[in-house]
C-alpha positions as a Markdown table, in Angstrom:
| # | Residue | x | y | z |
|---|---|---|---|---|
| 1 | Phe | -7.1 | -11.1 | 5.5 |
| 2 | Ile | -8.9 | -9.5 | 8.5 |
| 3 | Glu | -12.2 | -7.9 | 8.0 |
| 4 | Ala | -12.1 | -4.2 | 6.8 |
| 5 | Arg | -15.0 | -1.4 | 7.1 |
| 6 | Ser | -13.0 | 0.8 | 5.1 |
| 7 | Ile | -11.3 | 0.8 | 1.9 |
| 8 | Arg | -8.5 | 3.0 | 4.2 |
| 9 | Glu | -8.2 | 0.1 | 6.6 |
| 10 | Gln | -7.5 | -2.3 | 3.6 |
| 11 | Ala | -4.7 | -0.2 | 2.7 |
| 12 | Phe | -3.4 | 0.1 | 5.5 |
| 13 | Gln | -3.3 | -3.8 | 5.8 |
| 14 | Leu | -2.1 | -4.5 | 2.1 |
| 15 | Phe | 1.0 | -2.1 | 3.5 |
| 16 | Val | 1.6 | -3.2 | 6.4 |
| 17 | Ile | 1.1 | -6.9 | 5.0 |
| 18 | Leu | 3.6 | -5.8 | 1.7 |
| 19 | Leu | 6.0 | -4.5 | 4.5 |
| 20 | Leu | 6.2 | -7.6 | 5.6 |
| 21 | Gly | 7.4 | -9.1 | 2.8 |
| 22 | Val | 10.1 | -7.0 | 2.0 |
| 23 | Val | 11.8 | -7.2 | 5.6 |
| 24 | Ala | 11.5 | -10.6 | 4.4 |
| 25 | Leu | 12.6 | -10.8 | 1.2 |
| 26 | Lys | 15.5 | -8.0 | 1.9 |
| 27 | Arg | 17.7 | -11.3 | 3.5 |
| 28 | His | 17.8 | -13.2 | 0.3 |
| 29 | Ser | 16.4 | -11.1 | -2.7 |
| 30 | Pro | 17.6 | -10.2 | -5.8 |
| 31 | Glu | 17.9 | -6.8 | -6.3 |
| 32 | Trp | 15.5 | -6.3 | -8.5 |
| 33 | Leu | 12.8 | -7.4 | -7.4 |
| 34 | His | 13.8 | -5.1 | -3.7 |
| 35 | Lys | 13.0 | -2.3 | -6.0 |
| 36 | Ala | 10.2 | -3.2 | -7.4 |
| 37 | Val | 8.8 | -3.9 | -4.2 |
| 38 | Ile | 9.5 | -0.6 | -3.6 |
| 39 | Val | 7.6 | 0.9 | -6.3 |
| 40 | Val | 4.7 | -1.2 | -6.3 |
| 41 | Leu | 4.5 | 0.0 | -2.2 |
| 42 | Leu | 5.0 | 3.8 | -3.8 |
| 43 | Ala | 2.4 | 3.5 | -6.1 |
| 44 | Ser | 0.3 | 2.3 | -3.7 |
| 45 | Val | 0.2 | 4.9 | -1.5 |
| 46 | Ala | -0.6 | 7.2 | -4.2 |
| 47 | Leu | -3.6 | 5.6 | -5.2 |
| 48 | Val | -4.5 | 5.3 | -1.9 |
| 49 | Phe | -3.7 | 9.2 | -1.3 |
| 50 | Ile | -6.1 | 10.1 | -4.7 |
| 51 | Ile | -8.4 | 7.9 | -3.5 |
| 52 | Glu | -9.0 | 9.7 | -0.5 |
| 53 | Trp | -8.7 | 13.2 | -2.0 |
| 54 | Asn | -11.2 | 12.5 | -4.7 |
| 55 | Thr | -13.6 | 11.5 | -1.7 |
| 56 | Phe | -12.7 | 14.8 | 0.7 |
| 57 | Met | -13.5 | 16.8 | -2.2 |
| 58 | Ile | -17.1 | 14.5 | -3.2 |
| 59 | Val | -17.7 | 14.6 | 0.2 |
| 60 | Asn | -17.2 | 18.5 | 0.8 |
| 61 | Gln | -19.5 | 20.0 | -2.5 |
């Protein structure tokens, strides 16, 4: 893991690693595993968005 300076950078690194994992698994993986990885990806994106939104709202108050 590269040392990240912000939550956004860490989340982006995690996203890239998961994406590479999906590409690697897609060649030989059961359907449920593929769906589970997609769900995790979507959940992490949503979580990052919520964190970023809350940070933005707090900073602008």
